[in-house]
CSV table of C-alpha atoms in Angstrom, one decimal:
chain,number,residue,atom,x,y,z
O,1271,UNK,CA,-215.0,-242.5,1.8
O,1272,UNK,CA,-217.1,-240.4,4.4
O,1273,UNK,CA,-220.1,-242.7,4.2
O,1274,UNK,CA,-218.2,-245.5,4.3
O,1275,UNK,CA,-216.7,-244.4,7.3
O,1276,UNK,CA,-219.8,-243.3,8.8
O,1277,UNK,CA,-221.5,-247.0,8.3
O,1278,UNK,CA,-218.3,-248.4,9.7
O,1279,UNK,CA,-219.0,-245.9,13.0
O,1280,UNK,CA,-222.6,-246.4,13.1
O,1281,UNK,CA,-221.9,-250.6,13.2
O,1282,UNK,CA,-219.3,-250.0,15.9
O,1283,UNK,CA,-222.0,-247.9,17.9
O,1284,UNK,CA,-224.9,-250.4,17.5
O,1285,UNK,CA,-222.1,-253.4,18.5
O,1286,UNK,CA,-221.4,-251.1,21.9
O,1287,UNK,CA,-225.0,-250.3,22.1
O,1288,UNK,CA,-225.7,-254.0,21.8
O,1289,UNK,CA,-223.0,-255.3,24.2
O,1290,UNK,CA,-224.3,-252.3,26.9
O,1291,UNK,CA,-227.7,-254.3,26.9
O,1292,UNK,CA,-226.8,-257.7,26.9
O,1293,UNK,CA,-224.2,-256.9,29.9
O,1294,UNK,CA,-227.1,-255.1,31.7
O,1295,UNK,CA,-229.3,-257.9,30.9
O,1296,UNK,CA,-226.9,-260.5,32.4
O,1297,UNK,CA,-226.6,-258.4,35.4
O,1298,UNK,CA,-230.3,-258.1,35.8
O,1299,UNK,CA,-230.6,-262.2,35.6
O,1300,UNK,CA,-227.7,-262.3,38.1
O,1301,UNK,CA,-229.8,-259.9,40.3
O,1302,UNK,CA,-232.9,-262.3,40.0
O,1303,UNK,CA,-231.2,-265.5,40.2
O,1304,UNK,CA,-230.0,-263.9,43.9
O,1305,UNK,CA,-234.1,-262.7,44.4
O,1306,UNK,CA,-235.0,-266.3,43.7
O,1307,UNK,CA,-232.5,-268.4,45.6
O,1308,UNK,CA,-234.6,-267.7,48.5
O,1309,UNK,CA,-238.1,-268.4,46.9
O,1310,UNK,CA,-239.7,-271.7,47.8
O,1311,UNK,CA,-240.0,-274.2,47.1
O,1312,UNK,CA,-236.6,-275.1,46.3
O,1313,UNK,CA,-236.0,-277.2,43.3
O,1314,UNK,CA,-234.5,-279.9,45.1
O,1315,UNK,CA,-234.4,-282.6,42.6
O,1316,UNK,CA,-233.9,-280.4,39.6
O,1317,UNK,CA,-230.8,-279.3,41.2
O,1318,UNK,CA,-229.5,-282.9,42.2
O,1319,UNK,CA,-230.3,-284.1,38.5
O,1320,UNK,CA,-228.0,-280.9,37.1
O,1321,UNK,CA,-225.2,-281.2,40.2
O,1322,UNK,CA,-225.1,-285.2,39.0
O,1323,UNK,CA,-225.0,-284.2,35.1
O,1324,UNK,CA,-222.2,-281.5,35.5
O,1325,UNK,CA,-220.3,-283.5,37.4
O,1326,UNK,CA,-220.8,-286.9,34.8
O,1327,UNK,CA,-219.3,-284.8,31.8
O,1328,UNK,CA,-216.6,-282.6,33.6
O,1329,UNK,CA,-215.3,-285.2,35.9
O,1330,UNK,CA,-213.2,-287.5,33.2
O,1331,UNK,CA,-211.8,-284.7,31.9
O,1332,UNK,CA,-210.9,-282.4,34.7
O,1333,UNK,CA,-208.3,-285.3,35.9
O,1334,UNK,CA,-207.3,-285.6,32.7
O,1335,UNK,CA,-206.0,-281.6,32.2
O,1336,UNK,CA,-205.1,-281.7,35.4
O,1337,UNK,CA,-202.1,-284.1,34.9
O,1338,UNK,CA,-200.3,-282.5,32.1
O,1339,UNK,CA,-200.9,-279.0,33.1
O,1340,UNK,CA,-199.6,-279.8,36.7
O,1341,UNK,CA,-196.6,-281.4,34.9
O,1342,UNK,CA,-196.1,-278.0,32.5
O,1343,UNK,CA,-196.1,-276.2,35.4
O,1344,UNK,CA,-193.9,-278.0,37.3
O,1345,UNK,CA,-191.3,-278.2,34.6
O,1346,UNK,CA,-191.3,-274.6,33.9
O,1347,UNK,CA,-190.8,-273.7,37.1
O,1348,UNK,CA,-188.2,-276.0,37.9
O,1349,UNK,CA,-186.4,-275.3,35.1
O,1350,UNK,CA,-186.9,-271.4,35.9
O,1351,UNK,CA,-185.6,-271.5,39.2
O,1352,UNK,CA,-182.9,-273.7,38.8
O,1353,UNK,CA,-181.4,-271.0,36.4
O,1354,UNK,CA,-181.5,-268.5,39.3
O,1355,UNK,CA,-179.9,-271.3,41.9
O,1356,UNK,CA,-183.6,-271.5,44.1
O,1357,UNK,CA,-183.8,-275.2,43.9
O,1358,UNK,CA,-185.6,-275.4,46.9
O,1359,UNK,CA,-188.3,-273.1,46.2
O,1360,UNK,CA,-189.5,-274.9,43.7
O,1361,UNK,CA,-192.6,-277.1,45.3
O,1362,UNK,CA,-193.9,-273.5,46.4
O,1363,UNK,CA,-193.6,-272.1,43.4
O,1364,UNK,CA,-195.5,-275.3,41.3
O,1365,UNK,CA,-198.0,-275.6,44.3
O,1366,UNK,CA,-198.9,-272.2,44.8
O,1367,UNK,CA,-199.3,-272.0,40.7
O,1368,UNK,CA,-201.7,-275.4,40.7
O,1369,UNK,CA,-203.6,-274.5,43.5
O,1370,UNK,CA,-204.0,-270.4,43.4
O,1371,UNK,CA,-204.4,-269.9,39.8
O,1372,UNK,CA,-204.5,-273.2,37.8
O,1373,UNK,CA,-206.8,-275.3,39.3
O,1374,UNK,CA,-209.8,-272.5,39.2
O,1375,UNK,CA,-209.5,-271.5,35.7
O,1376,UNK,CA,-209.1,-275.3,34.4
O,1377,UNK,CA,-212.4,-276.0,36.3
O,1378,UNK,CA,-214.0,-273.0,35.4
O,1379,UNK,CA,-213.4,-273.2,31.9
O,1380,UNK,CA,-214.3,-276.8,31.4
O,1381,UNK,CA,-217.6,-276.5,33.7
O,1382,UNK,CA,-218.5,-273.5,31.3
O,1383,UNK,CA,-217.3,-274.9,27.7
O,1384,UNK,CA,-218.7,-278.8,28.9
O,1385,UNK,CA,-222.0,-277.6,31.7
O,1386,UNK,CA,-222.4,-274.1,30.2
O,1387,UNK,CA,-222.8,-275.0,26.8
O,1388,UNK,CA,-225.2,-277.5,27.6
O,1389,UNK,CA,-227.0,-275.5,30.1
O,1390,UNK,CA,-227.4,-272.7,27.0
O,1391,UNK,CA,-228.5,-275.6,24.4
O,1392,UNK,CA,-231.2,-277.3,26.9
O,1393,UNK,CA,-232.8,-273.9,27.8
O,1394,UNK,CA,-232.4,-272.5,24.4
O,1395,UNK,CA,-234.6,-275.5,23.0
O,1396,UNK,CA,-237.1,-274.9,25.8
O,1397,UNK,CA,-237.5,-271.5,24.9
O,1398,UNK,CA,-237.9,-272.2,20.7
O,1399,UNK,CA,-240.6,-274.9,21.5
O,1400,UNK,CA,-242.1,-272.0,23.6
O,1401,UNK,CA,-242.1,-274.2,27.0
O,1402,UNK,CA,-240.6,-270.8,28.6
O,1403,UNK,CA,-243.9,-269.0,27.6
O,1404,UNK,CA,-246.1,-271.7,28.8
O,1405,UNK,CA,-244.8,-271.5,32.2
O,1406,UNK,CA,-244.8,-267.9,32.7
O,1407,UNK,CA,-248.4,-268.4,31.2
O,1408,UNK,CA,-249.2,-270.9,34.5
O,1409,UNK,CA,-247.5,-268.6,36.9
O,1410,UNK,CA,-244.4,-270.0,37.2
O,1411,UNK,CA,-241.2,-268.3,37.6
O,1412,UNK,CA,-239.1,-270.0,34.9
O,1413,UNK,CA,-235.6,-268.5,36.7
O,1414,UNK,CA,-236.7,-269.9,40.3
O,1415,UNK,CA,-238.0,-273.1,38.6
O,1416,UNK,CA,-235.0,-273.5,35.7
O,1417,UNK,CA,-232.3,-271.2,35.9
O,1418,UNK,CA,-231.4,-271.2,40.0
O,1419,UNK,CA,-231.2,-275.1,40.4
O,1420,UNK,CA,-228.8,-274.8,37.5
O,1421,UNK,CA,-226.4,-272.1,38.4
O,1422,UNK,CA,-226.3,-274.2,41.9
O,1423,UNK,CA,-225.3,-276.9,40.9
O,1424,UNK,CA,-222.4,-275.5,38.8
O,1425,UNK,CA,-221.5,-273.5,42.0
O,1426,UNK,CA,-221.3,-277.0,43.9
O,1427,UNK,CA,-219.4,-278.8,41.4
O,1428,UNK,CA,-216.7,-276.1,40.5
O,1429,UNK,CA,-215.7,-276.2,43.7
O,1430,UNK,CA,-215.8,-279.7,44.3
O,1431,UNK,CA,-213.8,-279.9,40.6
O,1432,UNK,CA,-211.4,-277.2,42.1
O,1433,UNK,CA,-210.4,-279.2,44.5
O,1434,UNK,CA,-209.8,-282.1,42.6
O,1435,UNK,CA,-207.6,-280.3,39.8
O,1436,UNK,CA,-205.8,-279.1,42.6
O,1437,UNK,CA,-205.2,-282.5,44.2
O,1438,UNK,CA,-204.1,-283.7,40.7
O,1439,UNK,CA,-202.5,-281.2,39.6
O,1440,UNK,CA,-200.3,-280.8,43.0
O,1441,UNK,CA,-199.3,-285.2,42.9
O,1442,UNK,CA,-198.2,-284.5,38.4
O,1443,UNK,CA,-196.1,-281.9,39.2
O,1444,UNK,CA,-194.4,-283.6,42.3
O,1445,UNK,CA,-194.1,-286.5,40.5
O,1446,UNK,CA,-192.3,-284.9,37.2
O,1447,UNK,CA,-190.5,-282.6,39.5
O,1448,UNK,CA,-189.3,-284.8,41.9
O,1449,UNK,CA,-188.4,-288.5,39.0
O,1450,UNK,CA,-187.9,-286.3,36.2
O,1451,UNK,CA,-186.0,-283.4,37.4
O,1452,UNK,CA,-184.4,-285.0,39.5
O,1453,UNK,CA,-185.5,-283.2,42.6
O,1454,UNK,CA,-185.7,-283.8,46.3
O,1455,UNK,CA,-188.8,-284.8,47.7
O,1456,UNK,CA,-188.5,-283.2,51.5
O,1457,UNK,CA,-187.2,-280.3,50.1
O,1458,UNK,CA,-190.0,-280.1,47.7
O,1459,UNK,CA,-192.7,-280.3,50.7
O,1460,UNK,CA,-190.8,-278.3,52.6
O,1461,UNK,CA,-191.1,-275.1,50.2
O,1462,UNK,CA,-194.2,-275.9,50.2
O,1463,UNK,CA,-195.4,-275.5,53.9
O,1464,UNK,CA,-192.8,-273.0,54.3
O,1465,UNK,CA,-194.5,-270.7,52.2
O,1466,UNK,CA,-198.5,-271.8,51.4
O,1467,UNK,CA,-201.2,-270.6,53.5
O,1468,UNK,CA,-204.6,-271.3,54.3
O,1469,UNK,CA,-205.5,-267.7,52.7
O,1470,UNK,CA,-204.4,-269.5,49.3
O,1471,UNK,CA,-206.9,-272.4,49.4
O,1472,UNK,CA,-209.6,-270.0,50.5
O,1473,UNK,CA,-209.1,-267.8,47.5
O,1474,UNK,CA,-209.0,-270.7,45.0
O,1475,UNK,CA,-212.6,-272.3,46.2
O,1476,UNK,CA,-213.8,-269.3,46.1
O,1477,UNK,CA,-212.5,-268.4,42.9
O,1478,UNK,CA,-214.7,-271.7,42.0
O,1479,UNK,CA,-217.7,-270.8,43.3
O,1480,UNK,CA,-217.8,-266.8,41.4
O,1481,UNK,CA,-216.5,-268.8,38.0
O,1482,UNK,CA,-219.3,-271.2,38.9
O,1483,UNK,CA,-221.9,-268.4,38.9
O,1484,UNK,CA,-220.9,-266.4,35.9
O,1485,UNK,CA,-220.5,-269.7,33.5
O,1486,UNK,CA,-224.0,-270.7,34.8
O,1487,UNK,CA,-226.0,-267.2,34.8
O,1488,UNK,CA,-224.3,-266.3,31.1
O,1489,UNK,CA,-225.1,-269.6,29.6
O,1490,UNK,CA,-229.0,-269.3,31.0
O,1491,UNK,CA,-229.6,-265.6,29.6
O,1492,UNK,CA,-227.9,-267.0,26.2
O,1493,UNK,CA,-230.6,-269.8,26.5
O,1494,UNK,CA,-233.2,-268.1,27.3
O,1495,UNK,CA,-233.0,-265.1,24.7
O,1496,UNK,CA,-231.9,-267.7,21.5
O,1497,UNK,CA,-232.7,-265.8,17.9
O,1498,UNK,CA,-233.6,-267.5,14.6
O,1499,UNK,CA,-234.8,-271.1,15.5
O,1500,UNK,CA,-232.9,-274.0,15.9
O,1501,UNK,CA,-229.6,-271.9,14.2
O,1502,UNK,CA,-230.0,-269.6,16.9
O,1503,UNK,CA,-229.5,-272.3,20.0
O,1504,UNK,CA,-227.0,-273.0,18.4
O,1505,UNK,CA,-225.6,-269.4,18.3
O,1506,UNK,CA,-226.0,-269.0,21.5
O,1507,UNK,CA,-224.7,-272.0,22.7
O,1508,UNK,CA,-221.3,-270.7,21.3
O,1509,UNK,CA,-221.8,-267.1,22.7
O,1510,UNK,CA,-222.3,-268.4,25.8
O,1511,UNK,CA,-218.7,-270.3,25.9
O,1512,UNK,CA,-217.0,-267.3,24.3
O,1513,UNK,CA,-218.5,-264.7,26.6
O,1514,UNK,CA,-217.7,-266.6,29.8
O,1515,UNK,CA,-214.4,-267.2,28.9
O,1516,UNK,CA,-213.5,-263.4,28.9
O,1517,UNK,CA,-215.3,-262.8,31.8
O,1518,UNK,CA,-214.1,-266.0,33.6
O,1519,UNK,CA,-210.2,-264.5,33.0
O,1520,UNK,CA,-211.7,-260.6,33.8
O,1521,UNK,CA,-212.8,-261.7,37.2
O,1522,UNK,CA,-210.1,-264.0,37.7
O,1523,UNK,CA,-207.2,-260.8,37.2
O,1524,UNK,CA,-209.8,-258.7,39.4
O,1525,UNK,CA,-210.0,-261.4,42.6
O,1526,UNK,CA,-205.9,-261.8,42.4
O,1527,UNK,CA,-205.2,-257.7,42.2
O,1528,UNK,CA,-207.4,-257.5,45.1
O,1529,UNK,CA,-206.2,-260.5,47.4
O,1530,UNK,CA,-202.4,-260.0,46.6
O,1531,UNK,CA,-203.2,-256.4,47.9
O,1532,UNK,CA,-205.4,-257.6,51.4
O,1533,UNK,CA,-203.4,-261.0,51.7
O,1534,UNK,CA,-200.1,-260.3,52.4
O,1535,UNK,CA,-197.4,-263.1,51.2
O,1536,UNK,CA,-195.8,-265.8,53.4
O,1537,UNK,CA,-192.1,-265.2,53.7
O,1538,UNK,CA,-190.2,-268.2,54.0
């Protein structure tokens, strides 16, 4: 029984040893990516080709979530605050939902699970077929050259997707609140502006951009540090979703602790 448990505490150490590096890793990578953003010359049509590909495979199927999950909301809520007789609040309430938290984590998740994992897969072959190497072998930077133009362009188009969940997302919940609920449509829009603020949209885009930056600099350190061959692209193209998605909904409760406590709330 004692060695057993002391092979069961000596894996748990080398797993917390193991996920001290790779977070310190990440962070370093993060740390050059910033170095590098600066270096010229900028990859300008690497990052147009990557901005235009993220876009091409997240795009469809952004608009897609947005309408049901716009709907859920809306129904929930509605059906929430009509139990405690606030009718009226309820476009605030679905709004303020869609546009503060819902429309960041649906892009971020699909630009890291859709982009990410292809980001991880295309570097993750380039490293296996040793085209990393080569470049660092001819003097070039394969962060400033590879990794920056990606990250980039998931920056731009998570928060040109964030805005368009939240567009969606905003018209399907009127929509199911308003003909299926049976709700009124001023009073709806007027929750709504009596309560939003500009503070709200500001903290959703930017939401966007950090989500954008952590789904891109995670699934470039999983491709660029793939183990085993081919199996291990592979590998890390799954790490790479499954460690963005619990950082994505980390820094997510972090950003809302701290602008709930610097933003005060809009009283109707």
């Amino acid at each position: 029984m004692t060695s057993v448990a002391q092979r069961g505490a000596s894996r748990i150490a080398k797993a917390g040893d193991g996920a001290l590096t790779q977070t310190g890793n990440i962070v370093q990578l993060f740390v050059d990516v910033a170095r590098q953003l600066f270096a010229r010359p900028f990859q300008l049509r690497e990052f147009i080709q990557q901005a235009w590909f993220i876009a091409s495979v997240t795009i469809l199927p952004t608009a897609l979530i947005a309408i049901p999950f716009g709907a859920i909301v809306s129904l929930q809520t509605g059906s929430l605050i009509k139990q405690l007789g606030a009718e009226s609040y309820t476009g605030a309430a679905s709004v303020l939902v869609v546009v503060q938290q819902g429309s960041p984590l649906v892009t971020s998740l699909l630009v890291a699970g859709a982009a990410g994992s292809a980001v991880a897969a295309d570097l993750g072959s380039r490293t296996i077929r040793e085209e990393i190497d080569a470049m660092e072998v001819l003097g070039i930077n394969p962060v400033q050259r590879l990794v920056v133009p990606r990250v980039l362009a998931m920056v731009l188009v998570a928060m040109l997707l964030n805005g368009l969940v939240a567009v969606v997302g905003i018209a399907g919940g009127y929509f199911f609140n308003v003909i299926v609920q049976g709700g009124t449509p001023g009073a709806y829009l007027a929750s709504f502006g009596a309560l939003a603020q500009l503070p709200d949209l500001y903290i959703s885009t930017f939401k966007a951009a950090i989500f954008g930056v952590i789904a891109g600099v995670v699934a470039a350190y999983k491709g660029l540090n793939p183990k085993g061959g081919p199996k291990g692209v592979g590998e890390a193209v799954n790490q790479s979703v499954v460690v963005t998605f619990l950082l994505l909904f980390f820094a997510n409760l972090i950003i809302t602790a701290v602008f709930l406590q610097i933003v005060p709330p809009k009283v109707g």
